[in-house]
């Protein structure tokens, strides 16, 4: 049996064979607007997904470098030293040790471009007995001899010559800074003699004067007295001022440093380049630095130079641990926003796939009925999506990499790939489900899924409260996802309640005149009447809106609490919103206090007398401890303590007692356990008072951060007993005090000799200093960018829901138009249908955000974002949550109104021209 010959292929008029049009090209030409919108959605989502990890990496690197830079070059350097007890070293030995130290660097870290500093210096400074030197309070100045091989490159000789030569027994030639020479009154040619000691009387001759090229250069770190004379105080009970400086000696005077300074110390300081360190490579850098300090590198260097006393130290390991702890503390709080926008974006992709599936369901079923298979159709849909999604995703990823340069690519590429796969597979998977054999309703499956979500939410909340959001082991995704799980649970619960709520509103509207409100609310209760509706609203728009509102409200509450805690920390550090402190032994003039009280914005001014050194309390269980005494007006001080939040008390407790009775005072808890009538003896500057504990307080605003024992006395009775304390030396106030005006007032009302020593502080300046941390700026920028992205995706979810129900709504509007419906009423009908779900979701999201703050807030540690150690916990305030909820609700309302006004009339006209085909 022979096979029939195949039918000839159809030909066109010109004789060429006819081939079917390619699937992808046909589909792209059939719906160009849909293709462009899909590409735009994929582009934006992939751009955000690729950019957020890179922004996090850049923020972490910038925060690390800024934190280390603020520590200064000293703590961020490797410091090596040996003493002359282990044997003297020559200039060549100094250079060889430096070369060996530098040879061990260059692996995980490198040295700063400023270069190492090495040399030798005396262990102690010698007192100078030379007559004619400046002695502010009759105390001899002190001099240290230093040898710096590279000093000439950082100085300029202004007189004389560089020190060299010097016979044994003759004065050692030295070079002195011109500033120190003028301060000490030691001109060129002066012979400086030390006070007699075991080594006898030592002499040094000033043979040269120099100026530092840049006194602020990091080269002079830890060597400040080489550029000028430093003013120090003796460690006595009554300290006195004296001058201390250092002088340079030449290489041939290296051996004479030890005799002058009771021993010599040879040192090498290697500044680490912190400007290139990366947060992800910090563990490797920390291990290499630790090897320098106490590990194999340190042992190898000691053995190589046969100097077991070679000591290498650095604060970098400690600083690295602090930096990592800060990053761990901020990471969970910074990750909440990106996690929220990721959840909302996933919902949008699901809605877009559902909308496309509804629009093309008839086409796909027709192709399936004509012999196509599900797998072949899905492959074609994948090819169709690849042409649209992949170029947009590749462009978005390339743009994110170019706009946010950072060496790390893995996290960004993984996130971009995940979003690309979601955008590519969402519609094919939806089509595969639509083309599957229909199944009956399975309400239990949905119930089980919802119960699983509720169980995961409860577990996450309990875990957060148990471990906190920044556990020691690192970032836990479950803890970051807790607010999102709460929003998801709230959306599922709201989807169960929404039909009943909106149905009740529809019945109430049905009893009123007019059908627009009733029809819109009835359609909202049934899910908008879209295809595939099963009599209830879609849960996906609810999830999108509630995720956006919850994450936005929770994150805004976090940032609001950070601002509140930062202000509280600043107030406790300053003692209010402003402080003026006189130098030790001085007092503030009455005119200055009066003028400060009259400054605009000043509230609750308090003038206080504070004694921190010469006060002792007798009769306590601790013996006779030294205490710090604060003498203030009780009423004004009580108001200040309430505002600052430290040392609160009732001012009536400090009311003066009977004549001869012990003076009532506030005691800190480390002095007495509770208030009582027991009398104690207080000695202040040689005078004694009888005091009793009227109350026990947790501190005082007048001594910020002080852990010492404290007594607070009422001003009038104390001054009557001890007139010496009548002149206040501190001034505190709350309110919006202008720091510039306050400093100008201090300069005008203080003698010129002491004006520079008067301390002026404000809480606003302290807050600005705490908030200048790039770690906090990065977390804030990332959060607000995520909030904006989540809000945009949430609005898009609402618009996609409207578009999904648009065909049935347009048919309804067309029928109603034939019955006399006016265009304005059609817009009102669309608003009545779409807004209830959005408004209820906004309200529900606000409530869930408040619940998230209440449930998760006690476990949140804000110290990393505040910039100081603060107690854990969030402060629930209505403003951040309401701002997010009402803002998103208004944005959604505007979007719905715009969609109704623009597309509603066009849909009605289209339906009227085409006729009702349903």
JSON list of C-alpha atoms in Angstrom, two decimals, residues 428-577:
[
{"chain": "A", "resi": 428, "resn": "UNK", "atom": "CA", "xyz": [3.58, 30.66, 31.84]},
{"chain": "A", "resi": 429, "resn": "UNK", "atom": "CA", "xyz": [2.87, 29.07, 35.21]},
{"chain": "A", "resi": 430, "resn": "UNK", "atom": "CA", "xyz": [-0.50, 30.82, 35.36]},
{"chain": "A", "resi": 431, "resn": "UNK", "atom": "CA", "xyz": [-1.28, 29.59, 31.83]},
{"chain": "A", "resi": 432, "resn": "UNK", "atom": "CA", "xyz": [-0.30, 26.04, 32.76]},
{"chain": "A", "resi": 433, "resn": "UNK", "atom": "CA", "xyz": [-2.75, 26.18, 35.67]},
{"chain": "A", "resi": 434, "resn": "UNK", "atom": "CA", "xyz": [-5.51, 27.63, 33.48]},
{"chain": "A", "resi": 435, "resn": "UNK", "atom": "CA", "xyz": [-5.03, 24.90, 30.88]},
{"chain": "A", "resi": 436, "resn": "UNK", "atom": "CA", "xyz": [-5.09, 22.13, 33.48]},
{"chain": "A", "resi": 437, "resn": "UNK", "atom": "CA", "xyz": [-8.17, 20.06, 34.08]},
{"chain": "A", "resi": 438, "resn": "UNK", "atom": "CA", "xyz": [-10.68, 22.04, 36.15]},
{"chain": "A", "resi": 439, "resn": "UNK", "atom": "CA", "xyz": [-10.96, 21.07, 39.78]},
{"chain": "A", "resi": 440, "resn": "UNK", "atom": "CA", "xyz": [-13.70, 21.64, 42.23]},
{"chain": "A", "resi": 441, "resn": "UNK", "atom": "CA", "xyz": [-13.41, 24.18, 45.01]},
{"chain": "A", "resi": 442, "resn": "UNK", "atom": "CA", "xyz": [-11.15, 23.11, 47.86]},
{"chain": "A", "resi": 443, "resn": "UNK", "atom": "CA", "xyz": [-11.79, 25.47, 50.77]},
{"chain": "A", "resi": 444, "resn": "UNK", "atom": "CA", "xyz": [-9.77, 23.30, 53.13]},
{"chain": "A", "resi": 445, "resn": "UNK", "atom": "CA", "xyz": [-6.58, 23.85, 51.15]},
{"chain": "A", "resi": 446, "resn": "UNK", "atom": "CA", "xyz": [-6.90, 27.60, 51.60]},
{"chain": "A", "resi": 447, "resn": "UNK", "atom": "CA", "xyz": [-7.73, 27.19, 55.27]},
{"chain": "A", "resi": 448, "resn": "UNK", "atom": "CA", "xyz": [-4.66, 25.00, 55.84]},
{"chain": "A", "resi": 449, "resn": "UNK", "atom": "CA", "xyz": [-2.44, 27.51, 54.05]},
{"chain": "A", "resi": 450, "resn": "UNK", "atom": "CA", "xyz": [-3.79, 30.35, 56.15]},
{"chain": "A", "resi": 451, "resn": "UNK", "atom": "CA", "xyz": [-3.26, 28.38, 59.35]},
{"chain": "A", "resi": 452, "resn": "UNK", "atom": "CA", "xyz": [0.33, 27.68, 58.31]},
{"chain": "A", "resi": 453, "resn": "UNK", "atom": "CA", "xyz": [0.90, 31.39, 57.75]},
{"chain": "A", "resi": 454, "resn": "UNK", "atom": "CA", "xyz": [-0.57, 32.19, 61.16]},
{"chain": "A", "resi": 455, "resn": "UNK", "atom": "CA", "xyz": [1.65, 29.56, 62.80]},
{"chain": "A", "resi": 456, "resn": "UNK", "atom": "CA", "xyz": [4.76, 30.93, 61.06]},
{"chain": "A", "resi": 457, "resn": "UNK", "atom": "CA", "xyz": [3.81, 34.44, 62.17]},
{"chain": "A", "resi": 458, "resn": "UNK", "atom": "CA", "xyz": [3.40, 33.39, 65.79]},
{"chain": "A", "resi": 459, "resn": "UNK", "atom": "CA", "xyz": [6.73, 31.54, 65.70]},
{"chain": "A", "resi": 460, "resn": "UNK", "atom": "CA", "xyz": [8.49, 34.55, 64.20]},
{"chain": "A", "resi": 461, "resn": "UNK", "atom": "CA", "xyz": [7.05, 36.94, 66.79]},
{"chain": "A", "resi": 462, "resn": "UNK", "atom": "CA", "xyz": [8.03, 34.66, 69.66]},
{"chain": "A", "resi": 463, "resn": "UNK", "atom": "CA", "xyz": [11.51, 34.26, 68.21]},
{"chain": "A", "resi": 464, "resn": "UNK", "atom": "CA", "xyz": [11.94, 38.01, 67.87]},
{"chain": "A", "resi": 465, "resn": "UNK", "atom": "CA", "xyz": [10.88, 38.63, 71.45]},
{"chain": "A", "resi": 466, "resn": "UNK", "atom": "CA", "xyz": [13.20, 35.86, 72.66]},
{"chain": "A", "resi": 467, "resn": "UNK", "atom": "CA", "xyz": [16.33, 36.63, 70.65]},
{"chain": "A", "resi": 468, "resn": "UNK", "atom": "CA", "xyz": [15.87, 40.18, 69.42]},
{"chain": "A", "resi": 469, "resn": "UNK", "atom": "CA", "xyz": [16.26, 41.44, 65.88]},
{"chain": "A", "resi": 470, "resn": "UNK", "atom": "CA", "xyz": [20.06, 41.42, 66.00]},
{"chain": "A", "resi": 471, "resn": "UNK", "atom": "CA", "xyz": [21.15, 38.04, 67.43]},
{"chain": "A", "resi": 472, "resn": "UNK", "atom": "CA", "xyz": [24.83, 37.41, 68.07]},
{"chain": "A", "resi": 473, "resn": "UNK", "atom": "CA", "xyz": [24.98, 34.80, 65.31]},
{"chain": "A", "resi": 474, "resn": "UNK", "atom": "CA", "xyz": [24.06, 37.37, 62.66]},
{"chain": "A", "resi": 475, "resn": "UNK", "atom": "CA", "xyz": [21.06, 38.29, 60.57]},
{"chain": "A", "resi": 476, "resn": "UNK", "atom": "CA", "xyz": [18.17, 35.82, 60.80]},
{"chain": "A", "resi": 477, "resn": "UNK", "atom": "CA", "xyz": [15.72, 36.01, 57.87]},
{"chain": "A", "resi": 478, "resn": "UNK", "atom": "CA", "xyz": [12.89, 34.81, 60.07]},
{"chain": "A", "resi": 479, "resn": "UNK", "atom": "CA", "xyz": [13.34, 37.78, 62.36]},
{"chain": "A", "resi": 480, "resn": "UNK", "atom": "CA", "xyz": [13.43, 40.24, 59.46]},
{"chain": "A", "resi": 481, "resn": "UNK", "atom": "CA", "xyz": [10.32, 38.62, 57.98]},
{"chain": "A", "resi": 482, "resn": "UNK", "atom": "CA", "xyz": [8.28, 38.99, 61.19]},
{"chain": "A", "resi": 483, "resn": "UNK", "atom": "CA", "xyz": [6.64, 42.32, 60.22]},
{"chain": "A", "resi": 484, "resn": "UNK", "atom": "CA", "xyz": [5.92, 40.94, 56.76]},
{"chain": "A", "resi": 485, "resn": "UNK", "atom": "CA", "xyz": [4.33, 37.80, 58.20]},
{"chain": "A", "resi": 486, "resn": "UNK", "atom": "CA", "xyz": [2.18, 39.97, 60.45]},
{"chain": "A", "resi": 487, "resn": "UNK", "atom": "CA", "xyz": [1.06, 41.94, 57.39]},
{"chain": "A", "resi": 488, "resn": "UNK", "atom": "CA", "xyz": [0.34, 38.73, 55.49]},
{"chain": "A", "resi": 489, "resn": "UNK", "atom": "CA", "xyz": [-1.68, 37.33, 58.37]},
{"chain": "A", "resi": 490, "resn": "UNK", "atom": "CA", "xyz": [-3.59, 40.60, 58.63]},
{"chain": "A", "resi": 491, "resn": "UNK", "atom": "CA", "xyz": [-4.34, 40.52, 54.91]},
{"chain": "A", "resi": 492, "resn": "UNK", "atom": "CA", "xyz": [-5.64, 36.95, 55.10]},
{"chain": "A", "resi": 493, "resn": "UNK", "atom": "CA", "xyz": [-7.83, 37.81, 58.07]},
{"chain": "A", "resi": 494, "resn": "UNK", "atom": "CA", "xyz": [-9.07, 40.95, 56.35]},
{"chain": "A", "resi": 495, "resn": "UNK", "atom": "CA", "xyz": [-9.90, 39.02, 53.20]},
{"chain": "A", "resi": 496, "resn": "UNK", "atom": "CA", "xyz": [-12.20, 36.87, 55.31]},
{"chain": "A", "resi": 497, "resn": "UNK", "atom": "CA", "xyz": [-13.86, 39.88, 56.92]},
{"chain": "A", "resi": 498, "resn": "UNK", "atom": "CA", "xyz": [-13.95, 42.25, 53.95]},
{"chain": "A", "resi": 499, "resn": "UNK", "atom": "CA", "xyz": [-16.95, 40.70, 52.11]},
{"chain": "A", "resi": 500, "resn": "UNK", "atom": "CA", "xyz": [-19.04, 40.87, 55.26]},
{"chain": "A", "resi": 501, "resn": "UNK", "atom": "CA", "xyz": [-17.97, 44.45, 56.02]},
{"chain": "A", "resi": 502, "resn": "UNK", "atom": "CA", "xyz": [-18.49, 45.74, 52.50]},
{"chain": "A", "resi": 503, "resn": "UNK", "atom": "CA", "xyz": [-21.72, 43.73, 52.18]},
{"chain": "A", "resi": 504, "resn": "UNK", "atom": "CA", "xyz": [-23.07, 45.44, 55.29]},
{"chain": "A", "resi": 505, "resn": "UNK", "atom": "CA", "xyz": [-22.14, 48.80, 53.79]},
{"chain": "A", "resi": 506, "resn": "UNK", "atom": "CA", "xyz": [-23.87, 47.80, 50.55]},
{"chain": "A", "resi": 507, "resn": "UNK", "atom": "CA", "xyz": [-27.07, 46.89, 52.40]},
{"chain": "A", "resi": 508, "resn": "UNK", "atom": "CA", "xyz": [-26.93, 50.19, 54.25]},
{"chain": "A", "resi": 509, "resn": "UNK", "atom": "CA", "xyz": [-26.41, 52.03, 50.96]},
{"chain": "A", "resi": 510, "resn": "UNK", "atom": "CA", "xyz": [-29.31, 50.09, 49.42]},
{"chain": "A", "resi": 511, "resn": "UNK", "atom": "CA", "xyz": [-31.70, 51.60, 51.93]},
{"chain": "A", "resi": 512, "resn": "UNK", "atom": "CA", "xyz": [-30.73, 55.09, 50.79]},
{"chain": "A", "resi": 513, "resn": "UNK", "atom": "CA", "xyz": [-31.88, 56.80, 47.58]},
{"chain": "A", "resi": 514, "resn": "UNK", "atom": "CA", "xyz": [-29.68, 56.19, 44.53]},
{"chain": "A", "resi": 515, "resn": "UNK", "atom": "CA", "xyz": [-28.15, 53.03, 43.13]},
{"chain": "A", "resi": 516, "resn": "UNK", "atom": "CA", "xyz": [-24.55, 54.09, 42.49]},
{"chain": "A", "resi": 517, "resn": "UNK", "atom": "CA", "xyz": [-23.25, 53.45, 46.00]},
{"chain": "A", "resi": 518, "resn": "UNK", "atom": "CA", "xyz": [-25.17, 50.20, 46.33]},
{"chain": "A", "resi": 519, "resn": "UNK", "atom": "CA", "xyz": [-23.98, 48.82, 42.97]},
{"chain": "A", "resi": 520, "resn": "UNK", "atom": "CA", "xyz": [-20.34, 49.77, 43.61]},
{"chain": "A", "resi": 521, "resn": "UNK", "atom": "CA", "xyz": [-20.26, 48.32, 47.11]},
{"chain": "A", "resi": 522, "resn": "UNK", "atom": "CA", "xyz": [-22.09, 45.17, 46.01]},
{"chain": "A", "resi": 523, "resn": "UNK", "atom": "CA", "xyz": [-19.52, 44.58, 43.27]},
{"chain": "A", "resi": 524, "resn": "UNK", "atom": "CA", "xyz": [-16.70, 45.23, 45.76]},
{"chain": "A", "resi": 525, "resn": "UNK", "atom": "CA", "xyz": [-18.18, 42.64, 48.12]},
{"chain": "A", "resi": 526, "resn": "UNK", "atom": "CA", "xyz": [-18.26, 40.09, 45.26]},
{"chain": "A", "resi": 527, "resn": "UNK", "atom": "CA", "xyz": [-14.69, 40.82, 44.21]},
{"chain": "A", "resi": 528, "resn": "UNK", "atom": "CA", "xyz": [-15.48, 43.24, 41.42]},
{"chain": "A", "resi": 529, "resn": "UNK", "atom": "CA", "xyz": [-17.23, 40.74, 39.25]},
{"chain": "A", "resi": 530, "resn": "UNK", "atom": "CA", "xyz": [-14.01, 39.91, 37.42]},
{"chain": "A", "resi": 531, "resn": "UNK", "atom": "CA", "xyz": [-13.47, 36.70, 35.59]},
{"chain": "A", "resi": 532, "resn": "UNK", "atom": "CA", "xyz": [-12.74, 33.85, 37.82]},
{"chain": "A", "resi": 533, "resn": "UNK", "atom": "CA", "xyz": [-14.25, 35.56, 40.81]},
{"chain": "A", "resi": 534, "resn": "UNK", "atom": "CA", "xyz": [-15.73, 33.25, 43.35]},
{"chain": "A", "resi": 535, "resn": "UNK", "atom": "CA", "xyz": [-17.80, 35.74, 45.24]},
{"chain": "A", "resi": 536, "resn": "UNK", "atom": "CA", "xyz": [-15.04, 37.25, 47.35]},
{"chain": "A", "resi": 537, "resn": "UNK", "atom": "CA", "xyz": [-12.38, 39.93, 46.75]},
{"chain": "A", "resi": 538, "resn": "UNK", "atom": "CA", "xyz": [-8.94, 38.87, 45.58]},
{"chain": "A", "resi": 539, "resn": "UNK", "atom": "CA", "xyz": [-6.50, 38.56, 48.46]},
{"chain": "A", "resi": 540, "resn": "UNK", "atom": "CA", "xyz": [-3.48, 39.68, 46.40]},
{"chain": "A", "resi": 541, "resn": "UNK", "atom": "CA", "xyz": [-4.27, 43.44, 46.35]},
{"chain": "A", "resi": 542, "resn": "UNK", "atom": "CA", "xyz": [-4.94, 43.29, 50.07]},
{"chain": "A", "resi": 543, "resn": "UNK", "atom": "CA", "xyz": [-1.56, 41.64, 50.64]},
{"chain": "A", "resi": 544, "resn": "UNK", "atom": "CA", "xyz": [0.21, 44.24, 48.53]},
{"chain": "A", "resi": 545, "resn": "UNK", "atom": "CA", "xyz": [-1.41, 47.19, 50.29]},
{"chain": "A", "resi": 546, "resn": "UNK", "atom": "CA", "xyz": [-0.98, 45.79, 53.77]},
{"chain": "A", "resi": 547, "resn": "UNK", "atom": "CA", "xyz": [2.65, 44.84, 53.14]},
{"chain": "A", "resi": 548, "resn": "UNK", "atom": "CA", "xyz": [3.35, 48.39, 51.97]},
{"chain": "A", "resi": 549, "resn": "UNK", "atom": "CA", "xyz": [1.55, 50.07, 54.88]},
{"chain": "A", "resi": 550, "resn": "UNK", "atom": "CA", "xyz": [2.88, 47.70, 57.55]},
{"chain": "A", "resi": 551, "resn": "UNK", "atom": "CA", "xyz": [6.51, 47.84, 56.52]},
{"chain": "A", "resi": 552, "resn": "UNK", "atom": "CA", "xyz": [6.29, 51.59, 55.96]},
{"chain": "A", "resi": 553, "resn": "UNK", "atom": "CA", "xyz": [4.60, 52.21, 59.31]},
{"chain": "A", "resi": 554, "resn": "UNK", "atom": "CA", "xyz": [6.93, 49.89, 61.22]},
{"chain": "A", "resi": 555, "resn": "UNK", "atom": "CA", "xyz": [10.04, 51.35, 59.58]},
{"chain": "A", "resi": 556, "resn": "UNK", "atom": "CA", "xyz": [8.85, 54.92, 60.08]},
{"chain": "A", "resi": 557, "resn": "UNK", "atom": "CA", "xyz": [8.26, 54.13, 63.75]},
{"chain": "A", "resi": 558, "resn": "UNK", "atom": "CA", "xyz": [11.80, 52.76, 63.98]},
{"chain": "A", "resi": 559, "resn": "UNK", "atom": "CA", "xyz": [13.26, 55.94, 62.49]},
{"chain": "A", "resi": 560, "resn": "UNK", "atom": "CA", "xyz": [11.00, 58.12, 64.64]},
{"chain": "A", "resi": 561, "resn": "UNK", "atom": "CA", "xyz": [12.12, 56.24, 67.75]},
{"chain": "A", "resi": 562, "resn": "UNK", "atom": "CA", "xyz": [15.72, 56.70, 66.66]},
{"chain": "A", "resi": 563, "resn": "UNK", "atom": "CA", "xyz": [15.23, 60.47, 66.52]},
{"chain": "A", "resi": 564, "resn": "UNK", "atom": "CA", "xyz": [13.51, 60.48, 69.92]},
{"chain": "A", "resi": 565, "resn": "UNK", "atom": "CA", "xyz": [16.18, 58.34, 71.56]},
{"chain": "A", "resi": 566, "resn": "UNK", "atom": "CA", "xyz": [18.94, 60.40, 69.98]},
{"chain": "A", "resi": 567, "resn": "UNK", "atom": "CA", "xyz": [17.45, 63.59, 71.42]},
{"chain": "A", "resi": 568, "resn": "UNK", "atom": "CA", "xyz": [17.14, 61.93, 74.82]},
{"chain": "A", "resi": 569, "resn": "UNK", "atom": "CA", "xyz": [20.77, 60.79, 74.69]},
{"chain": "A", "resi": 570, "resn": "UNK", "atom": "CA", "xyz": [21.86, 64.28, 73.69]},
{"chain": "A", "resi": 571, "resn": "UNK", "atom": "CA", "xyz": [19.89, 65.87, 76.51]},
{"chain": "A", "resi": 572, "resn": "UNK", "atom": "CA", "xyz": [21.40, 63.53, 79.06]},
{"chain": "A", "resi": 573, "resn": "UNK", "atom": "CA", "xyz": [24.88, 64.20, 77.70]},
{"chain": "A", "resi": 574, "resn": "UNK", "atom": "CA", "xyz": [24.39, 67.97, 77.82]},
{"chain": "A", "resi": 575, "resn": "UNK", "atom": "CA", "xyz": [22.20, 68.13, 80.92]},
{"chain": "A", "resi": 576, "resn": "UNK", "atom": "CA", "xyz": [19.32, 69.67, 78.99]},
{"chain": "A", "resi": 577, "resn": "UNK", "atom": "CA", "xyz": [19.19, 71.46, 75.67]}
]
